[in-house]
Amino acid sequence: LGLVFVVLRVHARLPASARSVLSLGSGGIAGAVTVLGVAAAAVLIIGLNVLTSAAAGPAVLGAIAEAKAILPRTPHHWMRHIIYFVVYAPVIEVLSARGWVQGSMSRRVHPFFAVVAAAALFAVAHSLAAGRLVFPIGAFLSGAIFGAAVLLTGTVWSAVALHATANLLNTLLIIGGAHENIAA
C-alpha cells in the first residue's frame, strides 16, 4: 500500500509530458480488449519461457530446482511471496524499464529501439539477479512484449498487469513441475 501511495504521489508531481506514460491509458483501446490482450500476452510469455526451458534442456534444470527450493512452505510466507512477485516486483520493474528507460528513450529515438533497449536491460537485470546468465532469451522476449504493451495501450499499467500475470503463472508452473518436465 505504501508503494502505491509513493508511486501516485510522485506521479502527481511529474510534468505532464512524463505523466502520460504513467496514466491509466490513452483511451485508444477498450478496457475489455486490454484485459483480453493482457491474458493472451501472458500465455504467450509463459509459452516462450517454456520453449526456452526446453531449448536449454538439462542446463536449465539447476535453475529450476533453485527456484522451486526457495518457494514458500507456509501460508504466511506464500502471502509475502505473492505480494513480492505478483505486486511489488512487476510495479518496480515496469516503472523502471518501461516508464523511465523506455519512456525517456522514446522521446529521443524511435520507439522500437526504446523497446529493444528496455527489453535488453530487463534481460540483463534478471540474469544478474540470478547471479549468472539464466533465461536471457525468455527475459528479453518478455521485456519486448511488456514494451509493446506500453506502446499499444499508452500506459505502463497494462505492462504491470501483464508482468504480474506472467509471474503468477510461472510460479504455478514451477510448483506443478511443468518447466522441469519440458527441460528434462
Short mmCIF file of C-alpha atoms in Angstrom, two decimals:
data_model
loop_
_atom_site.label_atom_id
_atom_site.label_comp_id
_atom_site.label_asym_id
_atom_site.label_seq_id
_atom_site.Cartn_x
_atom_site.Cartn_y
_atom_site.Cartn_z
CA LEU A 1 0.00 0.00 0.00
CA GLY A 2 2.86 2.32 0.84
CA LEU A 3 4.46 1.70 -2.56
CA VAL A 4 1.22 2.54 -4.36
CA PHE A 5 0.95 5.78 -2.36
CA VAL A 6 4.54 6.74 -3.22
CA VAL A 7 4.03 5.98 -6.94
CA LEU A 8 0.82 8.03 -7.07
CA ARG A 9 2.42 10.90 -5.11
CA VAL A 10 5.48 11.02 -7.37
CA HIS A 11 3.26 10.67 -10.44
CA ALA A 12 1.23 13.73 -9.40
CA ARG A 13 4.41 15.85 -9.21
CA LEU A 14 5.79 14.88 -12.63
CA PRO A 15 5.50 17.27 -15.58
CA ALA A 16 2.60 16.48 -17.93
CA SER A 17 4.93 15.09 -20.63
CA ALA A 18 6.33 12.50 -18.21
CA ARG A 19 2.93 11.68 -16.69
CA SER A 20 1.39 10.50 -19.95
CA VAL A 21 3.11 7.09 -19.93
CA LEU A 22 2.08 6.56 -16.29
CA SER A 23 -1.58 7.37 -16.93
CA LEU A 24 -4.25 4.71 -16.83
CA GLY A 25 -4.47 4.68 -20.60
CA SER A 26 -4.75 6.73 -23.71
CA GLY A 27 -8.30 5.65 -24.39
CA GLY A 28 -7.27 4.12 -27.72
CA ILE A 29 -8.04 0.55 -26.65
CA ALA A 30 -11.18 -0.54 -24.79
CA GLY A 31 -10.79 -1.98 -21.29
CA ALA A 32 -12.17 -5.41 -22.22
CA VAL A 33 -9.76 -5.66 -25.15
CA THR A 34 -6.87 -4.66 -22.87
CA VAL A 35 -7.78 -7.36 -20.33
CA LEU A 36 -8.06 -9.97 -23.09
CA GLY A 37 -4.75 -8.77 -24.57
CA VAL A 38 -3.01 -9.00 -21.18
CA ALA A 39 -4.28 -12.56 -20.71
CA ALA A 40 -3.25 -13.62 -24.22
CA ALA A 41 0.17 -11.99 -23.92
CA ALA A 42 0.74 -13.62 -20.51
CA VAL A 43 0.03 -17.02 -22.06
CA LEU A 44 2.44 -16.15 -24.89
CA ILE A 45 5.14 -15.18 -22.39
CA ILE A 46 4.68 -18.43 -20.46
CA GLY A 47 4.88 -20.35 -23.73
CA LEU A 48 8.12 -18.56 -24.62
CA ASN A 49 9.55 -19.33 -21.18
CA VAL A 50 8.61 -22.99 -21.52
CA LEU A 51 10.12 -23.16 -25.02
CA THR A 52 13.39 -21.55 -23.85
CA SER A 53 13.44 -24.04 -20.97
CA ALA A 54 13.02 -26.86 -23.47
CA ALA A 55 15.74 -25.45 -25.72
CA ALA A 56 18.18 -25.17 -22.82
CA GLY A 57 17.35 -28.72 -21.74
CA PRO A 58 19.24 -30.18 -18.79
CA ALA A 59 21.31 -26.99 -18.39
CA VAL A 60 18.25 -25.18 -17.05
CA LEU A 61 17.26 -27.87 -14.55
CA GLY A 62 19.58 -26.44 -11.88
CA ALA A 63 17.98 -23.00 -12.10
CA ILE A 64 14.51 -24.54 -11.95
CA ALA A 65 15.47 -26.63 -8.91
CA GLU A 66 16.78 -23.47 -7.20
CA ALA A 67 13.55 -21.62 -7.98
CA LYS A 68 11.50 -24.49 -6.62
CA ALA A 69 13.67 -24.73 -3.49
CA ILE A 70 13.00 -21.12 -2.50
CA LEU A 71 9.23 -21.39 -2.86
CA PRO A 72 7.46 -20.78 0.45
CA ARG A 73 6.22 -23.60 2.65
CA THR A 74 3.76 -21.77 4.94
CA PRO A 75 0.69 -19.63 4.20
CA HIS A 76 2.38 -16.57 5.76
CA HIS A 77 5.40 -16.96 3.51
CA TRP A 78 3.16 -17.58 0.47
CA MET A 79 1.43 -14.26 1.13
CA ARG A 80 4.81 -12.47 1.19
CA HIS A 81 5.89 -14.32 -1.97
CA ILE A 82 2.73 -13.34 -3.85
CA ILE A 83 2.96 -9.71 -2.70
CA TYR A 84 6.58 -9.52 -3.82
CA PHE A 85 6.47 -11.43 -7.12
CA VAL A 86 2.96 -10.54 -8.26
CA VAL A 87 2.64 -6.97 -6.96
CA TYR A 88 5.87 -5.29 -5.89
CA ALA A 89 8.38 -6.65 -8.46
CA PRO A 90 6.16 -6.03 -11.51
CA VAL A 91 5.41 -2.45 -10.41
CA ILE A 92 9.04 -1.57 -9.68
CA GLU A 93 10.48 -3.37 -12.73
CA VAL A 94 7.92 -2.00 -15.19
CA LEU A 95 8.15 1.55 -13.85
CA SER A 96 11.94 1.34 -14.14
CA ALA A 97 12.34 -0.38 -17.52
CA ARG A 98 9.19 0.79 -19.31
CA GLY A 99 8.31 4.03 -17.54
CA TRP A 100 11.70 5.64 -17.14
CA VAL A 101 14.05 3.89 -19.60
CA GLN A 102 11.65 3.20 -22.48
CA GLY A 103 9.65 6.38 -21.86
CA SER A 104 12.74 8.60 -21.80
CA MET A 105 14.33 6.92 -24.81
CA SER A 106 11.09 7.09 -26.84
CA ARG A 107 11.30 10.87 -26.74
CA ARG A 108 14.80 10.75 -28.29
CA VAL A 109 14.88 7.69 -30.57
CA HIS A 110 12.38 5.56 -32.49
CA PRO A 111 10.07 3.68 -30.05
CA PHE A 112 11.23 0.32 -31.49
CA PHE A 113 14.80 0.99 -30.31
CA ALA A 114 13.50 2.13 -26.92
CA VAL A 115 11.57 -1.15 -26.54
CA VAL A 116 14.65 -3.19 -27.55
CA ALA A 117 16.93 -1.28 -25.15
CA ALA A 118 14.47 -1.62 -22.24
CA ALA A 119 14.00 -5.34 -23.02
CA ALA A 120 17.79 -5.85 -23.06
CA LEU A 121 18.09 -4.06 -19.71
CA PHE A 122 15.28 -6.22 -18.34
CA ALA A 123 17.04 -9.42 -19.50
CA VAL A 124 20.41 -8.37 -18.07
CA ALA A 125 18.84 -7.31 -14.77
CA HIS A 126 17.07 -10.66 -14.42
CA SER A 127 20.25 -12.55 -15.23
CA LEU A 128 22.35 -10.52 -12.81
CA ALA A 129 19.79 -11.02 -10.07
CA ALA A 130 20.21 -14.77 -10.53
CA GLY A 131 24.00 -14.40 -10.32
CA ARG A 132 24.53 -15.87 -13.77
CA LEU A 133 23.07 -15.77 -17.25
CA VAL A 134 19.72 -17.54 -16.78
CA PHE A 135 16.85 -17.39 -19.26
CA PRO A 136 18.22 -14.34 -21.13
CA ILE A 137 16.19 -15.05 -24.27
CA GLY A 138 12.95 -15.59 -22.36
CA ALA A 139 13.52 -12.46 -20.26
CA PHE A 140 14.35 -10.40 -23.37
CA LEU A 141 11.25 -11.60 -25.24
CA SER A 142 9.08 -10.99 -22.17
CA GLY A 143 10.55 -7.49 -21.86
CA ALA A 144 9.83 -6.82 -25.53
CA ILE A 145 6.21 -7.90 -25.07
CA PHE A 146 5.91 -5.66 -22.00
CA GLY A 147 7.33 -2.77 -24.03
CA ALA A 148 4.93 -3.43 -26.90
CA ALA A 149 2.04 -3.43 -24.41
CA VAL A 150 3.07 0.05 -23.28
CA LEU A 151 3.21 1.26 -26.88
CA LEU A 152 -0.17 -0.26 -27.77
CA THR A 153 -2.09 0.89 -24.70
CA GLY A 154 -0.26 4.13 -23.94
CA THR A 155 0.19 3.17 -20.29
CA VAL A 156 2.68 1.24 -18.17
CA TRP A 157 -0.14 -0.27 -16.11
CA SER A 158 -1.02 -2.75 -18.85
CA ALA A 159 2.60 -3.98 -18.71
CA VAL A 160 2.37 -4.17 -14.89
CA ALA A 161 -0.76 -6.34 -15.21
CA LEU A 162 0.94 -8.46 -17.85
CA HIS A 163 4.11 -8.90 -15.79
CA ALA A 164 2.11 -9.76 -12.65
CA THR A 165 0.05 -12.33 -14.55
CA ALA A 166 3.16 -13.88 -16.09
CA ASN A 167 4.90 -14.08 -12.69
CA LEU A 168 1.86 -15.75 -11.14
CA LEU A 169 1.55 -18.26 -13.99
CA ASN A 170 5.30 -19.01 -13.91
CA THR A 171 5.11 -19.66 -10.16
CA LEU A 172 2.20 -22.05 -10.71
CA LEU A 173 4.11 -23.84 -13.49
CA ILE A 174 7.19 -24.23 -11.28
CA ILE A 175 5.03 -25.63 -8.46
CA GLY A 176 3.41 -28.05 -10.91
CA GLY A 177 6.74 -29.14 -12.38
CA ALA A 178 5.91 -28.09 -15.97
CA HIS A 179 9.29 -26.45 -16.61
CA GLU A 180 11.16 -29.48 -15.23
CA ASN A 181 9.16 -31.93 -17.35
CA ILE A 182 9.79 -29.97 -20.54
CA ALA A 183 13.50 -29.31 -19.85
CA ALA A 184 14.23 -32.93 -18.93
#
